[in-house]
PDB file of C-alpha atoms in Angstrom:
ATOM      1  CA  MET I   1     -32.462  -4.003 -23.276  1.00 89.00           C
ATOM      2  CA  ARG I   2     -35.498  -2.288 -21.828  1.00 90.00           C
ATOM      3  CA  ARG I   3     -33.688  -1.677 -18.372  1.00 93.00           C
ATOM      4  CA  LEU I   4     -31.463   0.356 -20.538  1.00 96.00           C
ATOM      5  CA  LEU I   5     -33.996   2.360 -21.720  1.00 95.00           C
ATOM      6  CA  LYS I   6     -35.523   2.854 -18.725  1.00 93.00           C
ATOM      7  CA  PHE I   7     -32.612   4.256 -17.160  1.00 96.00           C
ATOM      8  CA  LEU I   8     -31.757   6.211 -19.862  1.00 96.00           C
ATOM      9  CA  HIS I   9     -35.555   7.861 -20.247  1.00 95.00           C
ATOM     10  CA  THR I  10     -34.782   8.999 -16.519  1.00 94.00           C
ATOM     11  CA  VAL I  11     -31.990  10.163 -16.618  1.00 96.00           C
ATOM     12  CA  GLY I  12     -32.924  12.284 -19.929  1.00 95.00           C
ATOM     13  CA  ALA I  13     -36.011  13.365 -18.010  1.00 94.00           C
ATOM     14  CA  VAL I  14     -34.289  14.618 -14.328  1.00 95.00           C
ATOM     15  CA  GLY I  15     -31.844  16.171 -16.679  1.00 96.00           C
ATOM     16  CA  LEU I  16     -34.191  17.827 -19.258  1.00 95.00           C
ATOM     17  CA  MET I  17     -36.619  19.188 -16.214  1.00 95.00           C
ATOM     18  CA  GLY I  18     -33.157  20.341 -14.184  1.00 96.00           C
ATOM     19  CA  GLY I  19     -32.372  22.126 -17.392  1.00 95.00           C
ATOM     20  CA  MET I  20     -35.959  23.891 -17.112  1.00 94.00           C
ATOM     21  CA  ALA I  21     -35.792  24.847 -14.174  1.00 94.00           C
ATOM     22  CA  VAL I  22     -32.646  26.165 -13.771  1.00 95.00           C
ATOM     23  CA  VAL I  23     -32.884  28.293 -16.533  1.00 94.00           C
ATOM     24  CA  ALA I  24     -36.821  29.287 -15.402  1.00 93.00           C
ATOM     25  CA  VAL I  25     -35.428  30.174 -11.234  1.00 94.00           C
ATOM     26  CA  VAL I  26     -32.435  32.374 -13.132  1.00 94.00           C
ATOM     27  CA  LEU I  27     -34.953  34.376 -15.184  1.00 91.00           C
ATOM     28  CA  LEU I  28     -37.352  34.891 -11.760  1.00 91.00           C
ATOM     29  CA  VAL I  29     -34.644  36.051  -9.773  1.00 93.00           C
ATOM     30  CA  ALA I  30     -32.968  38.178 -12.878  1.00 90.00           C
ATOM     31  CA  SER I  31     -33.450  42.188 -13.049  1.00 86.00           C
ATOM     32  CA  PRO I  32     -35.384  43.163 -16.181  1.00 81.00           C
ATOM     33  CA  SER I  33     -33.492  46.326 -15.985  1.00 81.00           C
ATOM     34  CA  ILE I  34     -29.494  44.909 -15.592  1.00 82.00           C
ATOM     35  CA  GLY I  35     -26.987  46.343 -17.527  1.00 79.00           C
ATOM     36  CA  PRO I  36     -26.078  45.418 -21.374  1.00 78.00           C
ATOM     37  CA  ALA I  37     -22.873  43.820 -20.197  1.00 79.00           C
ATOM     38  CA  ALA I  38     -24.692  41.703 -17.570  1.00 83.00           C
ATOM     39  CA  TYR I  39     -27.471  40.819 -20.090  1.00 84.00           C
ATOM     40  CA  GLY I  40     -25.118  39.662 -22.430  1.00 83.00           C
ATOM     41  CA  PHE I  41     -23.778  37.247 -19.751  1.00 87.00           C
ATOM     42  CA  LEU I  42     -26.695  36.212 -18.783  1.00 89.00           C
ATOM     43  CA  MET I  43     -28.282  35.106 -22.342  1.00 88.00           C
ATOM     44  CA  ASP I  44     -25.044  33.542 -23.213  1.00 89.00           C
ATOM     45  CA  ALA I  45     -25.413  31.553 -19.642  1.00 92.00           C
ATOM     46  CA  LEU I  46     -28.539  30.407 -20.428  1.00 92.00           C
ATOM     47  CA  ALA I  47     -28.423  29.704 -24.199  1.00 91.00           C
ATOM     48  CA  LYS I  48     -25.314  26.823 -22.814  1.00 93.00           C
ATOM     49  CA  VAL I  49     -27.631  25.893 -20.186  1.00 95.00           C
ATOM     50  CA  ALA I  50     -29.897  24.977 -23.367  1.00 92.00           C
ATOM     51  CA  ALA I  51     -27.807  23.942 -25.763  1.00 92.00           C
ATOM     52  CA  TRP I  52     -25.468  21.677 -23.428  1.00 95.00           C
ATOM     53  CA  VAL I  53     -28.632  20.576 -20.772  1.00 96.00           C
ATOM     54  CA  ILE I  54     -31.716  20.874 -21.805  1.00 95.00           C
ATOM     55  CA  LEU I  55     -31.227  19.802 -26.011  1.00 93.00           C
ATOM     56  CA  PRO I  56     -29.602  16.770 -24.705  1.00 95.00           C
ATOM     57  CA  SER I  57     -31.040  15.394 -22.592  1.00 96.00           C
ATOM     58  CA  MET I  58     -34.485  15.878 -24.822  1.00 93.00           C
ATOM     59  CA  THR I  59     -33.297  14.074 -27.061  1.00 93.00           C
ATOM     60  CA  VAL I  60     -32.023  11.288 -25.003  1.00 96.00           C
ATOM     61  CA  THR I  61     -35.931  10.753 -23.273  1.00 95.00           C
ATOM     62  CA  VAL I  62     -37.331  11.173 -26.607  1.00 93.00           C
ATOM     63  CA  VAL I  63     -35.002   8.584 -28.489  1.00 94.00           C
ATOM     64  CA  ALA I  64     -35.101   6.252 -25.413  1.00 96.00           C
ATOM     65  CA  GLY I  65     -38.734   6.445 -24.383  1.00 94.00           C
ATOM     66  CA  LEU I  66     -39.086   5.705 -28.569  1.00 93.00           C
ATOM     67  CA  LEU I  67     -36.854   2.659 -28.203  1.00 96.00           C
ATOM     68  CA  SER I  68     -38.811   1.843 -24.893  1.00 94.00           C
ATOM     69  CA  VAL I  69     -41.798   1.549 -27.274  1.00 92.00           C
ATOM     70  CA  ALA I  70     -41.062   0.320 -29.883  1.00 94.00           C
ATOM     71  CA  VAL I  71     -38.637  -2.746 -28.187  1.00 95.00           C
ATOM     72  CA  THR I  72     -41.648  -3.936 -25.806  1.00 93.00           C
ATOM     73  CA  PRO I  73     -45.084  -5.101 -27.280  1.00 91.00           C
ATOM     74  CA  GLY I  74     -47.179  -4.547 -24.208  1.00 87.00           C
ATOM     75  CA  PHE I  75     -46.225  -0.559 -24.861  1.00 89.00           C
ATOM     76  CA  HIS I  76     -47.619  -0.907 -28.188  1.00 87.00           C
ATOM     77  CA  ASP I  77     -51.657  -0.858 -27.791  1.00 85.00           C
ATOM     78  CA  ALA I  78     -51.287   0.818 -23.924  1.00 87.00           C
ATOM     79  CA  GLY I  79     -53.176   4.027 -23.610  1.00 88.00           C
ATOM     80  CA  TRP I  80     -50.682   5.439 -21.314  1.00 90.00           C
ATOM     81  CA  VAL I  81     -48.008   4.944 -23.465  1.00 91.00           C
ATOM     82  CA  TRP I  82     -49.792   7.275 -26.621  1.00 89.00           C
ATOM     83  CA  ALA I  83     -50.383  10.030 -24.131  1.00 91.00           C
ATOM     84  CA  LYS I  84     -46.771   9.893 -22.339  1.00 92.00           C
ATOM     85  CA  ALA I  85     -46.257  10.424 -26.446  1.00 91.00           C
ATOM     86  CA  ALA I  86     -48.748  13.116 -27.257  1.00 91.00           C
ATOM     87  CA  THR I  87     -47.403  15.019 -23.974  1.00 92.00           C
ATOM     88  CA  GLY I  88     -43.819  14.612 -24.840  1.00 90.00           C
ATOM     89  CA  ILE I  89     -44.749  16.229 -28.260  1.00 91.00           C
ATOM     90  CA  LEU I  90     -46.180  19.235 -26.650  1.00 90.00           C
ATOM     91  CA  ILE I  91     -42.153  19.574 -24.464  1.00 91.00           C
ATOM     92  CA  PHE I  92     -40.352  18.774 -27.533  1.00 90.00           C
ATOM     93  CA  GLU I  93     -42.074  21.718 -28.941  1.00 90.00           C
ATOM     94  CA  GLY I  94     -42.140  23.618 -26.007  1.00 88.00           C
ATOM     95  CA  ALA I  95     -38.571  23.400 -25.186  1.00 87.00           C
ATOM     96  CA  LEU I  96     -37.675  24.075 -28.816  1.00 87.00           C
ATOM     97  CA  HIS I  97     -39.855  27.240 -28.423  1.00 84.00           C
ATOM     98  CA  VAL I  98     -37.871  27.948 -25.572  1.00 83.00           C
ATOM     99  CA  VAL I  99     -33.951  27.215 -26.723  1.00 85.00           C
ATOM    100  CA  GLY I 100     -34.443  28.902 -30.051  1.00 85.00           C
ATOM    101  CA  PRO I 101     -35.077  32.202 -28.276  1.00 82.00           C
ATOM    102  CA  LEU I 102     -32.542  31.809 -26.138  1.00 82.00           C
ATOM    103  CA  GLN I 103     -30.011  31.135 -28.251  1.00 81.00           C
ATOM    104  CA  GLU I 104     -31.106  34.547 -30.447  1.00 83.00           C
ATOM    105  CA  GLU I 105     -30.688  36.526 -27.285  1.00 77.00           C
ATOM    106  CA  ALA I 106     -27.081  35.178 -26.729  1.00 78.00           C
ATOM    107  CA  LYS I 107     -26.313  36.397 -29.897  1.00 79.00           C
ATOM    108  CA  ARG I 108     -27.777  39.500 -29.786  1.00 74.00           C
ATOM    109  CA  GLY I 109     -26.245  40.272 -26.393  1.00 64.00           C
ATOM    110  CA  ALA I 110     -23.454  40.231 -27.035  1.00 62.00           C
ATOM    111  CA  GLY I 111     -24.130  42.966 -29.425  1.00 63.00           C
ATOM    112  CA  ALA I 112     -26.328  44.848 -26.517  1.00 55.00           C
ATOM    113  CA  ILE I 113     -23.130  45.125 -25.133  1.00 53.00           C
ATOM    114  CA  ALA I 114     -21.903  48.398 -27.108  1.00 47.00           C
ATOM    115  CA  ALA I 115     -25.943  48.992 -27.678  1.00 59.00           C
ATOM    116  CA  ALA I 116     -28.853  49.971 -24.573  1.00 62.00           C
ATOM    117  CA  ILE I 117     -31.022  47.274 -24.322  1.00 70.00           C
ATOM    118  CA  ASP I 118     -34.598  47.956 -23.404  1.00 75.00           C
ATOM    119  CA  PRO I 119     -36.096  47.334 -19.575  1.00 78.00           C
ATOM    120  CA  ALA I 120     -39.500  46.531 -20.615  1.00 82.00           C
ATOM    121  CA  SER I 121     -38.604  44.269 -23.950  1.00 80.00           C
ATOM    122  CA  VAL I 122     -36.240  42.219 -21.151  1.00 81.00           C
ATOM    123  CA  ALA I 123     -38.784  41.903 -18.910  1.00 85.00           C
ATOM    124  CA  ARG I 124     -41.519  40.283 -21.365  1.00 86.00           C
ATOM    125  CA  LEU I 125     -38.736  37.744 -22.601  1.00 82.00           C
ATOM    126  CA  PHE I 126     -37.972  36.890 -18.978  1.00 87.00           C
ATOM    127  CA  THR I 127     -41.512  36.817 -17.946  1.00 90.00           C
ATOM    128  CA  SER I 128     -43.099  34.888 -21.299  1.00 88.00           C
ATOM    129  CA  GLU I 129     -39.672  32.143 -21.361  1.00 88.00           C
ATOM    130  CA  ARG I 130     -40.278  31.850 -17.341  1.00 91.00           C
ATOM    131  CA  ASN I 131     -44.337  31.138 -17.900  1.00 92.00           C
ATOM    132  CA  THR I 132     -43.538  28.762 -21.156  1.00 90.00           C
ATOM    133  CA  LEU I 133     -40.786  26.761 -18.698  1.00 92.00           C
ATOM    134  CA  TRP I 134     -43.478  26.310 -15.618  1.00 93.00           C
ATOM    135  CA  VAL I 135     -45.764  25.464 -18.143  1.00 93.00           C
ATOM    136  CA  LEU I 136     -43.236  22.193 -19.631  1.00 93.00           C
ATOM    137  CA  ILE I 137     -42.156  21.890 -16.168  1.00 94.00           C
ATOM    138  CA  ALA I 138     -45.409  20.683 -15.560  1.00 94.00           C
ATOM    139  CA  VAL I 139     -46.246  18.845 -18.400  1.00 94.00           C
ATOM    140  CA  SER I 140     -43.070  16.785 -17.600  1.00 94.00           C
ATOM    141  CA  ALA I 141     -44.639  16.217 -14.639  1.00 94.00           C
ATOM    142  CA  ALA I 142     -48.012  15.207 -15.607  1.00 94.00           C
ATOM    143  CA  ASN I 143     -45.718  13.158 -18.430  1.00 93.00           C
ATOM    144  CA  ILE I 144     -44.032  10.866 -14.872  1.00 92.00           C
ATOM    145  CA  ALA I 145     -47.118  10.599 -13.513  1.00 93.00           C
ATOM    146  CA  LEU I 146     -48.419   8.807 -16.202  1.00 91.00           C
ATOM    147  CA  GLY I 147     -45.105   6.315 -16.346  1.00 89.00           C
ATOM    148  CA  VAL I 148     -44.932   5.920 -12.972  1.00 90.00           C
ATOM    149  CA  TRP I 149     -48.682   4.863 -12.234  1.00 91.00           C
ATOM    150  CA  ARG I 150     -49.859   3.698 -15.629  1.00 88.00           C
ATOM    151  CA  PRO I 151     -53.796   4.434 -15.538  1.00 89.00           C
ATOM    152  CA  ARG I 152     -55.909   2.350 -17.390  1.00 85.00           C
ATOM    153  CA  PHE I 153     -57.079   4.223 -20.261  1.00 79.00           C
ATOM    154  CA  PRO I 154     -60.634   2.808 -21.858  1.00 72.00           C
ATOM    155  CA  ARG I 155     -59.948   1.297 -25.163  1.00 64.00           C
ATOM    156  CA  ILE I 156     -62.014   3.479 -28.658  1.00 54.00           C
ATOM    157  CA  PRO I 157     -62.807   1.209 -31.101  1.00 58.00           C
ATOM    158  CA  PHE I 158     -61.984   1.526 -34.083  1.00 48.00           C
TER     159      PHE I 158
END
């Protein structure tokens, strides 16, 4: 059971970081002055990556991680586990912060085909989402490092 949960947690983390990296790179190379049709297509594609890769991967990672803590008594008092849980909450919240606007922009992108889109607002969206994703990838890497090296944190007496 522990090995299965570890495998699922790892595969979920790979999918989560991979999905975030794909979206970040696409936003990095996409031009803010794209036409309305290309903008609608781009936002729809990124929303699908978020819905089909990022959200399921995040769900598998969180559920497998929490179940691992529940079934492994040694994890209950380990400081690194609680540090991973804290960074996991940041990743969860941040990923939802990215996925929501992408899905909203995909809906607006369909309507943008008929209307002109403002390159300045597109550039702000791209920069904001891309920066958020890079921070989330860095926090995910720190989370993985905690799981691999399992540092000893001093115990805080209550």
